[in-house]
CSV table of C-alpha atoms and ligand atoms in Angstrom, one decimal:
chain,number,residue,atom,x,y,z
A,1,UNK,CA,-168.1,114.2,10.5
A,2,UNK,CA,-167.6,116.7,13.6
A,3,UNK,CA,-170.7,115.5,15.6
A,4,UNK,CA,-169.4,111.9,14.9
A,5,UNK,CA,-166.2,112.5,16.3
A,6,UNK,CA,-167.4,114.5,19.0
A,7,UNK,CA,-169.7,111.7,20.3
A,8,UNK,CA,-168.3,108.6,20.0
A,9,UNK,CA,-164.9,107.8,21.8
A,10,UNK,CA,-164.0,104.9,19.5
A,11,UNK,CA,-164.7,107.4,16.2
A,12,UNK,CA,-162.2,109.8,17.8
A,13,UNK,CA,-159.7,106.9,18.8
A,14,UNK,CA,-159.6,105.2,15.6
A,15,UNK,CA,-159.4,108.6,13.5
A,16,UNK,CA,-155.7,109.6,15.2
A,17,UNK,CA,-154.8,105.8,14.3
A,18,UNK,CA,-156.2,106.6,10.7
A,19,UNK,CA,-153.8,109.9,10.7
A,20,UNK,CA,-150.9,107.9,12.1
A,21,UNK,CA,-151.0,105.4,9.3
A,22,UNK,CA,-151.5,107.9,7.3
A,23,UNK,CA,-148.4,110.1,8.4
A,24,UNK,CA,-146.4,107.2,8.7
A,25,UNK,CA,-146.6,106.0,5.2
A,26,UNK,CA,-146.7,109.4,3.2
A,27,UNK,CA,-143.7,109.4,2.6
A,28,UNK,CA,-144.0,106.5,0.4
A,29,UNK,CA,-146.9,107.1,-1.2
A,30,UNK,CA,-144.9,110.0,-2.9
A,31,UNK,CA,-141.9,108.1,-3.4
A,32,UNK,CA,-144.1,106.2,-5.5
A,33,UNK,CA,-145.3,108.9,-8.0
A,34,UNK,CA,-141.6,108.8,-9.4
A,35,UNK,CA,-140.4,106.2,-11.4
A,36,UNK,CA,-137.9,103.8,-9.6
A,37,UNK,CA,-134.7,105.6,-10.3
A,38,UNK,CA,-133.1,102.9,-13.1
A,39,UNK,CA,-130.8,100.0,-12.3
A,40,UNK,CA,-132.5,99.8,-8.3
A,41,UNK,CA,-133.5,96.4,-7.7
A,42,UNK,CA,-136.2,95.7,-5.1
A,43,UNK,CA,-134.0,95.2,-1.6
A,44,UNK,CA,-133.1,98.7,-2.0
A,45,UNK,CA,-136.3,100.3,-2.8
A,46,UNK,CA,-137.2,97.7,0.5
A,47,UNK,CA,-134.5,99.6,2.8
A,48,UNK,CA,-135.4,103.1,1.4
A,49,UNK,CA,-139.3,102.5,2.3
A,50,UNK,CA,-137.9,101.0,5.7
A,51,UNK,CA,-135.7,104.1,6.1
A,52,UNK,CA,-138.6,106.2,5.6
A,53,UNK,CA,-141.2,104.7,7.4
A,54,UNK,CA,-138.6,104.8,10.5
A,55,UNK,CA,-137.9,108.1,10.0
A,56,UNK,CA,-141.7,109.3,9.9
A,57,UNK,CA,-142.4,107.1,13.0
A,58,UNK,CA,-139.8,108.8,14.7
A,59,UNK,CA,-140.5,112.5,13.9
A,60,UNK,CA,-144.2,111.7,14.9
A,61,UNK,CA,-142.7,110.9,18.0
A,62,UNK,CA,-142.6,114.1,18.6
A,63,UNK,CA,-146.2,114.7,18.4
A,64,UNK,CA,-147.0,112.1,20.4
A,65,UNK,CA,-144.7,113.2,23.4
A,66,UNK,CA,-146.2,117.1,23.1
A,67,UNK,CA,-149.1,116.5,25.5
A,68,UNK,CA,-151.7,117.9,22.8
A,69,UNK,CA,-154.7,117.5,24.6
A,70,UNK,CA,-156.8,116.2,21.4
A,71,UNK,CA,-154.9,112.9,21.2
A,72,UNK,CA,-154.4,112.7,25.0
A,73,UNK,CA,-158.0,112.8,26.0
A,74,UNK,CA,-158.6,109.8,23.3
A,75,UNK,CA,-156.5,107.6,24.4
A,76,UNK,CA,-154.7,109.0,27.9
A,77,UNK,CA,-151.1,109.3,29.3
A,78,UNK,CA,-150.6,106.0,30.0
A,79,UNK,CA,-151.1,104.2,26.6
A,80,UNK,CA,-149.9,107.1,24.7
A,81,UNK,CA,-146.8,106.3,26.9
A,82,UNK,CA,-146.8,102.3,26.2
A,83,UNK,CA,-147.6,103.0,22.6
A,84,UNK,CA,-144.3,105.7,22.0
A,85,UNK,CA,-142.1,103.2,23.7
A,86,UNK,CA,-142.8,100.2,21.7
A,87,UNK,CA,-143.5,102.0,18.4
A,88,UNK,CA,-139.7,103.6,18.7
A,89,UNK,CA,-138.5,99.8,19.0
A,90,UNK,CA,-140.3,99.4,15.5
A,91,UNK,CA,-138.9,102.6,14.0
A,92,UNK,CA,-135.3,102.0,15.7
A,93,UNK,CA,-135.6,98.0,13.6
A,94,UNK,CA,-136.8,100.1,11.0
A,95,UNK,CA,-134.1,102.3,10.7
A,96,UNK,CA,-131.1,99.6,11.8
A,97,UNK,CA,-132.5,97.3,9.0
A,98,UNK,CA,-132.0,99.8,6.3
A,99,UNK,CA,-128.4,100.5,6.5
A,100,UNK,CA,-127.6,97.0,6.7
A,101,UNK,CA,-129.8,95.5,3.5
A,102,UNK,CA,-128.0,98.2,1.3
A,103,UNK,CA,-124.9,97.2,2.7
A,104,UNK,CA,-125.4,93.5,1.7
A,105,UNK,CA,-127.5,93.9,-1.5
A,106,UNK,CA,-124.8,96.8,-2.7
A,107,UNK,CA,-121.8,96.1,-0.9
A,108,UNK,CA,-120.0,99.3,-2.5
A,109,UNK,CA,-122.2,101.4,0.2
A,110,UNK,CA,-119.9,99.8,3.0
A,111,UNK,CA,-117.5,102.7,2.3
A,112,UNK,CA,-119.6,105.3,3.4
A,113,UNK,CA,-118.8,104.4,7.0
A,114,UNK,CA,-115.6,106.0,6.5
A,115,UNK,CA,-116.8,109.0,8.4
A,116,UNK,CA,-114.3,111.0,7.4
A,117,UNK,CA,-113.4,110.3,3.4
A,118,UNK,CA,-117.9,109.7,3.3
A,119,UNK,CA,-119.9,112.8,1.8
A,120,UNK,CA,-122.2,114.8,4.3
A,121,UNK,CA,-125.0,112.8,3.5
A,122,UNK,CA,-123.8,109.9,4.8
A,123,UNK,CA,-122.1,111.6,7.6
A,124,UNK,CA,-125.5,112.7,8.8
A,125,UNK,CA,-127.2,109.1,8.8
A,126,UNK,CA,-124.2,107.4,10.7
A,127,UNK,CA,-124.9,110.4,13.2
A,128,UNK,CA,-128.6,110.1,13.5
A,129,UNK,CA,-127.8,106.9,14.0
A,130,UNK,CA,-125.5,107.2,16.7
A,131,UNK,CA,-128.2,109.4,18.6
A,132,UNK,CA,-131.4,106.5,18.3
A,133,UNK,CA,-129.0,103.9,20.1
A,134,UNK,CA,-128.3,106.1,22.0
A,135,UNK,CA,-131.6,107.4,22.8
A,136,UNK,CA,-132.8,103.6,23.1
A,137,UNK,CA,-130.5,102.4,25.3
A,138,UNK,CA,-130.8,105.0,28.1
A,139,UNK,CA,-134.4,104.8,28.0
A,140,UNK,CA,-134.4,101.0,28.3
A,141,UNK,CA,-131.8,101.0,30.9
A,142,UNK,CA,-132.0,103.8,32.9
A,143,UNK,CA,-132.7,102.6,36.0
A,144,UNK,CA,-130.3,99.9,35.8
A,145,UNK,CA,-127.6,102.7,34.5
A,146,UNK,CA,-128.9,104.6,37.7
A,147,UNK,CA,-129.6,107.8,35.0
A,148,UNK,CA,-131.6,110.5,37.4
A,149,UNK,CA,-135.2,111.4,35.7
A,150,UNK,CA,-134.3,114.8,35.0
A,151,UNK,CA,-130.9,114.9,33.1
A,152,UNK,CA,-132.1,111.5,31.2
A,153,UNK,CA,-135.1,113.7,30.7
A,154,UNK,CA,-132.7,116.7,29.0
A,155,UNK,CA,-130.6,113.9,27.1
A,156,UNK,CA,-133.6,112.4,26.2
A,157,UNK,CA,-134.8,115.7,24.4
A,158,UNK,CA,-131.4,116.1,22.3
A,159,UNK,CA,-130.8,112.7,21.1
A,160,UNK,CA,-134.4,113.0,19.9
A,161,UNK,CA,-133.6,115.9,18.2
A,162,UNK,CA,-130.3,114.8,16.8
A,163,UNK,CA,-131.7,111.2,15.3
A,164,UNK,CA,-134.7,113.0,13.6
A,165,UNK,CA,-133.0,116.0,12.7
A,166,UNK,CA,-129.5,114.2,11.6
A,167,UNK,CA,-132.0,111.9,9.8
A,168,UNK,CA,-133.5,114.0,7.9
A,169,UNK,CA,-130.9,115.8,7.1
A,170,UNK,CA,-129.7,112.6,5.6
A,171,UNK,CA,-133.2,112.2,3.7
A,172,UNK,CA,-133.0,115.3,2.3
A,173,UNK,CA,-128.9,114.9,1.3
A,174,UNK,CA,-130.2,111.4,-0.9
A,175,UNK,CA,-133.0,113.4,-1.6
A,176,UNK,CA,-131.1,116.1,-3.5
A,177,UNK,CA,-128.6,113.4,-4.6
A,178,UNK,CA,-131.3,111.5,-6.3
A,179,UNK,CA,-133.2,114.3,-7.9
A,180,UNK,CA,-136.6,113.8,-6.4
A,181,UNK,CA,-137.4,117.4,-5.6
A,182,UNK,CA,-141.0,116.7,-4.0
A,183,UNK,CA,-139.4,113.8,-2.0
A,184,UNK,CA,-137.3,116.2,-0.7
A,185,UNK,CA,-140.4,119.0,0.0
A,186,UNK,CA,-142.4,116.5,2.0
A,187,UNK,CA,-138.9,115.8,4.2
A,188,UNK,CA,-138.3,119.6,4.9
A,189,UNK,CA,-142.4,119.9,5.5
A,190,UNK,CA,-142.0,117.1,8.2
A,191,UNK,CA,-138.7,118.9,9.4
A,192,UNK,CA,-140.6,121.9,9.9
A,193,UNK,CA,-143.4,120.2,11.8
A,194,UNK,CA,-140.8,118.4,14.2
A,195,UNK,CA,-139.6,121.9,14.8
A,196,UNK,CA,-142.9,123.9,15.6
A,197,UNK,CA,-144.1,120.8,17.8
A,198,UNK,CA,-140.5,121.4,19.8
A,199,UNK,CA,-141.0,125.2,19.8
A,200,UNK,CA,-145.0,124.5,21.0
A,201,UNK,CA,-143.6,122.2,24.1
A,202,UNK,CA,-140.4,124.2,24.9
A,203,UNK,CA,-141.3,127.6,24.1
A,204,UNK,CA,-145.3,128.2,23.2
A,205,UNK,CA,-146.7,126.2,26.5
A,206,UNK,CA,-144.5,127.4,29.1
A,207,UNK,CA,-145.6,131.0,27.5
A,208,UNK,CA,-149.2,129.7,28.4
A,209,UNK,CA,-148.2,128.7,31.6
A,210,UNK,CA,-146.6,132.2,32.9
A,211,UNK,CA,-150.2,133.6,31.7
A,212,UNK,CA,-152.1,131.6,34.0
A,213,UNK,CA,-150.2,131.4,37.4
A,214,UNK,CA,-151.3,130.0,40.6
A,215,UNK,CA,-150.2,130.9,44.2
A,216,UNK,CA,-149.6,128.0,47.0
A,217,UNK,CA,-152.2,128.7,49.5
A,218,UNK,CA,-151.1,126.5,52.1
A,219,UNK,CA,-149.4,123.0,52.6
A,220,UNK,CA,-151.2,120.3,54.8
A,221,UNK,CA,-149.4,117.8,56.1
A,222,UNK,CA,-151.3,114.2,56.2
A,223,UNK,CA,-150.5,110.6,57.1
A,224,UNK,CA,-148.0,108.4,55.3
A,225,UNK,CA,-145.7,111.4,55.0
A,226,UNK,CA,-147.6,112.8,52.3
A,227,UNK,CA,-148.4,116.7,51.8
A,228,UNK,CA,-151.1,118.7,50.7
A,229,UNK,CA,-149.8,121.2,48.2
A,230,UNK,CA,-153.2,123.9,47.6
A,231,UNK,CA,-153.1,126.4,45.0
A,232,UNK,CA,-155.6,128.9,44.0
A,233,UNK,CA,-155.0,130.9,40.5
A,234,UNK,CA,-154.2,134.1,40.4
A,235,UNK,CA,-155.3,136.9,38.1
A,236,UNK,CA,-157.6,134.4,36.3
A,237,UNK,CA,-160.8,132.0,37.0
A,238,UNK,CA,-158.7,128.5,37.5
A,239,UNK,CA,-160.0,125.7,35.4
A,240,UNK,CA,-162.4,122.7,36.1
A,241,UNK,CA,-161.3,119.4,35.6
A,242,UNK,CA,-162.0,116.0,35.4
A,243,UNK,CA,-162.0,113.9,39.0
A,244,UNK,CA,-158.6,111.6,38.8
A,245,UNK,CA,-156.8,113.8,36.3
A,246,UNK,CA,-153.7,114.9,36.7
A,247,UNK,CA,-151.4,118.1,35.9
A,248,UNK,CA,-147.8,118.9,35.7
A,249,UNK,CA,-146.6,121.2,38.1
A,250,UNK,CA,-143.7,123.7,38.6
A,251,UNK,CA,-143.2,125.2,42.0
A,252,UNK,CA,-140.9,128.4,42.7
A,253,UNK,CA,-139.3,128.6,39.0
A,254,UNK,CA,-140.0,129.5,35.5
A,255,UNK,CA,-141.8,126.8,33.2
A,256,UNK,CA,-139.3,127.7,30.9
A,257,UNK,CA,-137.1,125.5,32.8
A,258,UNK,CA,-138.7,121.9,32.7
A,259,UNK,CA,-138.6,120.9,35.8
A,260,UNK,CA,-141.9,119.9,35.7
A,261,UNK,CA,-143.8,116.7,38.0
A,262,UNK,CA,-147.1,115.2,37.5
A,263,UNK,CA,-149.1,114.3,40.3
A,264,UNK,CA,-153.2,113.7,40.7
A,265,UNK,CA,-155.2,116.4,42.0
A,266,UNK,CA,-156.8,115.2,44.6
A,267,UNK,CA,-159.5,117.9,45.3
A,268,UNK,CA,-162.5,118.4,44.1
A,269,UNK,CA,-162.7,118.8,40.4
A,270,UNK,CA,-165.9,121.1,40.4
A,271,UNK,CA,-163.9,123.7,42.2
A,272,UNK,CA,-162.0,125.8,39.9
A,273,UNK,CA,-160.6,128.1,42.4
A,274,UNK,CA,-158.6,125.7,44.5
A,275,UNK,CA,-156.4,122.7,43.2
A,276,UNK,CA,-154.9,120.4,45.4
A,277,UNK,CA,-152.3,117.8,45.3
A,278,UNK,CA,-151.2,115.8,47.9
A,279,UNK,CA,-147.4,114.4,47.6
A,280,UNK,CA,-145.9,111.9,49.1
A,281,UNK,CA,-141.9,112.6,50.0
A,282,UNK,CA,-139.9,110.0,47.9
A,283,UNK,CA,-137.1,111.9,45.7
A,284,UNK,CA,-135.7,115.2,45.3
A,285,UNK,CA,-138.7,117.2,44.6
A,286,UNK,CA,-141.3,115.5,46.5
A,287,UNK,CA,-139.4,115.5,50.0
A,288,UNK,CA,-139.0,119.2,49.1
A,289,UNK,CA,-143.1,120.0,49.2
A,290,UNK,CA,-143.0,120.5,53.2
A,291,UNK,CA,-141.0,123.6,53.0
A,292,UNK,CA,-143.1,125.5,50.1
A,293,UNK,CA,-144.1,128.6,51.4
A,294,UNK,CA,-148.1,130.0,51.3
A,295,UNK,CA,-147.3,132.7,48.6
A,296,UNK,CA,-145.0,131.2,46.6
A,297,UNK,CA,-145.6,131.1,42.6
A,298,UNK,CA,-146.8,127.9,40.8
A,299,UNK,CA,-147.5,126.9,37.3
A,300,UNK,CA,-149.6,123.9,36.1
A,301,UNK,CA,-149.8,122.3,32.8
A,302,UNK,CA,-153.1,120.6,32.7
A,303,UNK,CA,-155.7,118.8,33.5
A,304,UNK,CA,-154.8,115.8,31.4
A,305,UNK,CA,-155.6,112.0,31.3
A,306,UNK,CA,-158.9,109.6,31.1
A,307,UNK,CA,-158.7,107.8,34.4
A,308,UNK,CA,-162.1,109.4,35.6
A,309,UNK,CA,-165.7,108.5,36.8
A,310,UNK,CA,-166.7,111.2,34.7
A,311,UNK,CA,-166.1,109.5,31.4
A,312,UNK,CA,-168.9,106.8,32.9
A,313,UNK,CA,-171.7,108.4,33.5
A,314,UNK,CA,-174.0,105.3,32.9
A,315,UNK,CA,-172.2,103.4,35.4
A,316,UNK,CA,-174.2,101.2,38.0
A,317,UNK,CA,-171.2,102.2,40.5
A,318,UNK,CA,-167.6,102.2,41.0
A,319,UNK,CA,-164.9,99.8,42.3
A,320,UNK,CA,-161.6,101.7,43.0
A,321,UNK,CA,-158.6,99.7,44.2
A,322,UNK,CA,-155.4,101.8,45.6
A,323,UNK,CA,-152.3,101.1,47.1
A,324,UNK,CA,-150.2,103.9,48.7
A,325,UNK,CA,-150.1,107.4,47.5
A,326,UNK,CA,-152.1,105.6,44.8
A,327,UNK,CA,-155.3,107.1,46.8
A,328,UNK,CA,-155.4,110.6,45.2
A,329,UNK,CA,-157.2,110.7,41.9
A,330,UNK,CA,-159.7,108.3,44.3
A,331,UNK,CA,-160.1,110.9,46.9
A,332,UNK,CA,-161.1,113.5,43.7
A,333,UNK,CA,-163.0,111.3,42.4
A,334,UNK,CA,-165.1,110.7,45.9
A,335,UNK,CA,-165.2,114.2,47.0
A,336,UNK,CA,-166.3,115.5,44.1
A,337,UNK,CA,-168.4,112.9,43.6
A,338,UNK,CA,-170.2,113.9,47.3
A,339,UNK,CA,-170.6,117.2,46.7
A,340,UNK,CA,-172.4,116.2,43.6
A,341,UNK,CA,-174.5,114.0,45.2
A,342,UNK,CA,-174.1,111.0,43.8
A,343,UNK,CA,-176.0,108.2,45.0
A,344,UNK,CA,-174.6,105.2,43.3
A,345,UNK,CA,-172.4,103.2,45.0
A,346,UNK,CA,-168.4,103.0,45.7
A,347,UNK,CA,-166.0,100.3,47.4
A,348,UNK,CA,-162.8,101.2,47.7
A,349,UNK,CA,-160.3,98.9,48.8
A,350,UNK,CA,-157.2,100.5,49.7
A,351,UNK,CA,-153.8,98.6,50.8
A,352,UNK,CA,-151.4,100.4,53.1
A,353,UNK,CA,-148.3,98.7,55.1
A,354,UNK,CA,-150.1,100.1,58.6
A,355,UNK,CA,-152.7,101.7,60.1
A,356,UNK,CA,-151.0,104.9,61.1
A,357,UNK,CA,-149.5,105.0,56.9
A,358,UNK,CA,-153.4,105.4,55.4
A,359,UNK,CA,-153.0,108.9,53.8
A,360,UNK,CA,-156.7,110.1,54.4
A,361,UNK,CA,-158.0,107.7,56.4
A,362,UNK,CA,-160.2,110.2,58.7
A,363,UNK,CA,-161.2,111.9,55.4
A,364,UNK,CA,-162.2,108.9,53.5
A,365,UNK,CA,-164.5,107.7,56.6
A,366,UNK,CA,-166.3,111.0,57.0
A,367,UNK,CA,-167.1,110.9,53.5
A,368,UNK,CA,-169.5,108.1,53.9
A,369,UNK,CA,-171.6,110.0,55.5
A,370,UNK,CA,-172.2,111.5,52.3
A,371,UNK,CA,-172.0,108.7,49.8
A,372,UNK,CA,-173.1,105.2,49.7
A,373,UNK,CA,-169.1,104.5,50.4
A,374,UNK,CA,-167.5,101.1,51.7
A,375,UNK,CA,-164.2,101.1,52.7
A,376,UNK,CA,-161.9,98.1,52.6
A,377,UNK,CA,-158.3,99.0,54.3
A,378,UNK,CA,-156.1,96.0,53.6
A,379,UNK,CA,-152.9,96.0,55.5
A,380,UNK,CA,-149.8,94.4,55.3
A,381,UNK,CA,-148.3,95.1,58.4
A,382,UNK,CA,-151.3,95.6,60.8
A,383,UNK,CA,-150.8,95.8,64.7
A,384,UNK,CA,-151.9,92.7,66.9
A,385,UNK,CA,-155.6,93.9,67.3
A,386,UNK,CA,-156.5,94.5,63.7
A,387,UNK,CA,-158.9,92.1,62.6
A,388,UNK,CA,-159.6,93.6,59.0
A,389,UNK,CA,-158.0,92.2,55.8
A,390,UNK,CA,-154.1,91.8,55.9
A,391,UNK,CA,-151.4,90.8,53.1
A,392,UNK,CA,-152.3,91.2,49.6
A,393,UNK,CA,-154.8,92.2,47.0
A,394,UNK,CA,-155.3,89.1,45.8
A,395,UNK,CA,-158.1,87.2,43.7
A,396,UNK,CA,-159.9,86.5,46.8
A,397,UNK,CA,-160.1,88.7,48.6
A,398,UNK,CA,-161.6,90.9,45.4
A,399,UNK,CA,-164.0,88.0,45.1
A,400,UNK,CA,-165.4,89.3,48.7
A,401,UNK,CA,-166.2,92.4,47.8
A,402,UNK,CA,-166.7,93.2,44.4
A,403,UNK,CA,-170.1,92.4,43.2
A,404,UNK,CA,-171.7,89.8,41.6
A,405,UNK,CA,-172.8,91.3,38.2
A,406,UNK,CA,-169.2,92.2,37.6
A,407,UNK,CA,-169.9,94.5,34.4
A,408,UNK,CA,-172.0,96.6,35.9
A,409,UNK,CA,-169.7,98.6,37.6
A,410,UNK,CA,-166.5,100.1,35.9
A,411,UNK,CA,-163.3,99.7,38.1
A,412,UNK,CA,-160.5,101.7,39.5
A,413,UNK,CA,-156.8,100.7,40.2
A,414,UNK,CA,-153.5,103.1,41.1
A,415,UNK,CA,-151.3,101.5,42.8
A,416,UNK,CA,-147.3,100.5,42.8
A,417,UNK,CA,-147.0,98.6,39.5
A,418,UNK,CA,-146.9,95.1,40.8
A,419,UNK,CA,-150.1,95.4,42.3
A,420,UNK,CA,-151.7,97.2,39.7
A,421,UNK,CA,-150.5,94.0,37.6
A,422,UNK,CA,-151.5,91.3,40.0
A,423,UNK,CA,-155.1,93.0,40.3
A,424,UNK,CA,-155.8,93.6,36.8
A,425,UNK,CA,-154.7,89.9,36.6
A,426,UNK,CA,-157.7,89.0,39.1
A,427,UNK,CA,-160.2,91.2,37.8
A,428,UNK,CA,-159.5,89.3,34.6
A,429,UNK,CA,-160.3,86.0,36.2
A,430,UNK,CA,-162.8,86.9,37.9
A,431,UNK,CA,-164.6,87.8,34.6
A,432,UNK,CA,-164.6,91.4,35.0
A,433,UNK,CA,-165.1,92.5,31.2
A,434,UNK,CA,-161.2,94.8,30.5
A,435,UNK,CA,-163.1,97.3,28.7
A,436,UNK,CA,-164.0,98.0,32.7
A,437,UNK,CA,-161.2,97.9,34.0
A,438,UNK,CA,-158.9,101.3,34.1
A,439,UNK,CA,-155.2,102.2,35.6
A,440,UNK,CA,-153.1,104.7,36.2
A,441,UNK,CA,-149.4,104.7,36.3
A,442,UNK,CA,-147.8,107.1,38.7
A,443,UNK,CA,-144.2,105.6,36.5
A,444,UNK,CA,-143.8,107.2,33.4
A,445,UNK,CA,-139.9,105.6,33.0
B,1,FAD,C1,-149.9,110.5,35.8
B,1,FAD,C2,-148.7,110.5,37.4
B,1,FAD,C3,-149.5,111.2,38.6
B,1,FAD,C4,-149.1,111.3,39.6
B,1,FAD,N1,-149.8,111.5,41.2
B,1,FAD,C5,-149.2,111.4,42.1
B,1,FAD,C6,-149.3,112.1,43.1
B,1,FAD,O1,-150.8,112.1,43.3
B,1,FAD,N2,-148.9,111.9,44.6
B,1,FAD,C7,-147.7,111.7,44.4
B,1,FAD,O2,-146.9,111.8,45.3
B,1,FAD,N3,-146.9,110.8,43.4
B,1,FAD,C8,-147.9,111.2,41.8
B,1,FAD,N4,-147.0,110.5,41.4
B,1,FAD,C9,-145.5,110.4,40.7
B,1,FAD,C10,-144.6,111.6,41.1
B,1,FAD,O3,-144.9,112.0,39.7
B,1,FAD,C11,-143.3,111.3,41.3
B,1,FAD,O4,-143.5,110.8,42.4
B,1,FAD,C12,-142.1,112.7,41.1
B,1,FAD,O5,-142.3,113.3,40.2
B,1,FAD,C13,-140.8,112.2,41.6
B,1,FAD,O6,-139.8,113.1,42.0
B,1,FAD,P1,-138.7,113.6,42.7
B,1,FAD,O7,-137.8,114.0,42.0
B,1,FAD,O8,-139.4,113.6,44.7
B,1,FAD,O9,-138.5,111.8,42.6
B,1,FAD,P2,-136.9,111.5,42.2
B,1,FAD,O10,-136.1,110.3,43.4
B,1,FAD,O11,-136.6,111.8,41.4
B,1,FAD,O12,-137.8,110.3,41.2
B,1,FAD,C14,-138.5,108.8,41.5
B,1,FAD,C15,-139.3,108.4,40.0
B,1,FAD,O13,-140.1,109.9,39.7
B,1,FAD,C16,-140.1,109.6,38.9
B,1,FAD,N5,-139.8,111.0,38.3
B,1,FAD,C17,-139.0,111.7,38.8
B,1,FAD,N6,-139.1,113.2,38.1
B,1,FAD,C18,-140.2,112.8,37.3
B,1,FAD,C19,-140.8,114.1,36.7
B,1,FAD,N7,-140.3,115.5,36.8
B,1,FAD,N8,-141.6,113.4,35.6
B,1,FAD,C20,-141.9,112.5,35.7
B,1,FAD,N9,-141.3,111.2,36.5
B,1,FAD,C21,-140.4,111.9,37.0
B,1,FAD,C22,-139.6,109.0,37.6
B,1,FAD,O14,-139.4,107.4,37.2
B,1,FAD,C23,-138.7,108.5,38.7
B,1,FAD,O15,-137.5,107.4,38.7
B,1,FAD,C24,-147.9,110.6,39.9
B,1,FAD,C25,-146.9,110.3,38.2
B,1,FAD,C26,-147.7,110.5,37.6
B,1,FAD,C27,-146.9,109.4,36.4
């Protein structure tokens, strides 16, 4: 079994899905071990089942976002966060429908909404539901509500703990009320599991990071308002990473403060003694990179991600399509491939606004000496004497450059969301198999 899981990524992915489904319906299975309490209709049982499944799904959300390497290595952070988002809506629907059914089939339960007179188990349910509503609303409309990322992330954690914590208190309270001992045991176990994940993320992980610190070696200015932050391990050997992966970094403050940012490494993955992150100045944190002094302490949580050529050792070659700062994972893959003397063909289609904006322009040119690399620059605002590609990376442009045997290559896309969507659709129309297309979003929320 262990061997099978190690060999086949599909088997690993299927294993996690199976485990997820089992954990989701486990509360129901335990419930089935008991006789249905007398006088309870189908609809009441159905409503209870929805509540159980919804709550189990909410508790499992902690596992999805705890950056557990084994889960992440099977799917990649994009897919996990996508799943986290959509499954939370399903859980939300289940949890909201749960009391609504009760209010219809057993109207006397509406009295439980009277917060001051209701028993504690009902008050817990009301608090949990309110926290859940706030959680969902602030996540879906964060940008529209103008909530900055950092406060949102703190609030998200608090709402999530309240929603699951009070939800569990409600389930345990009702369990004791109905006298179903094993159900209460199960819910207590789920509560402890969620608590452990919280401790793992907030205490254990930051503590592990403090044991393996890094020092900023230099900060190198690049074209396009980008700064490369180079760090080296102190007191340990550092780590290799698969080129194209990313890590969460904390600079100059304790990792316990949870103010970390994700960045793709732009350097050679086979050099554990020096990691480089190339960072575009776009906001509060990224604007401070240029002022970071060599010798500043940094902490790294990673590497993460599956956006890497290393997963496709049998591919005949690679097509990379980058927009602006989306070049960083491509740079890492190209530099690493060059050092490994990889002799497969690489095609890089790289979109920027102007010629002067092109981050790593000279470095990429230099790589042509070491790699079978073709670079197609696409400029949105070219100078008058520009004779290369202009405008957007669309189907016609792609058709001119990607190989005829589309399925023989792996395609990597990293750019602004809109460009990635358009390129993905265009590649589909050009008969590139969907399994050969890999995307990395720089926007988590
Ligand atoms: C997998 C991945 C790889 C990335 N690689 C690079 C890279 O190589 N180079 C690069 O310049 N940028 C990269 N980014 C984007 C980078 O993480 C954000 O630009 C940066 O965190 C913005 O922080 P800020 O405080 O400067 O900006 P703000 O103005 O505060 O935020 C701008 C937006 O960035 C996102 N963001 C802000 N803070 C965080 C945070 N702590 N964690 C996650 N997202 C946040 C939010 O969507 C926010 O709306 C990557 C992002 C991801 C998810």
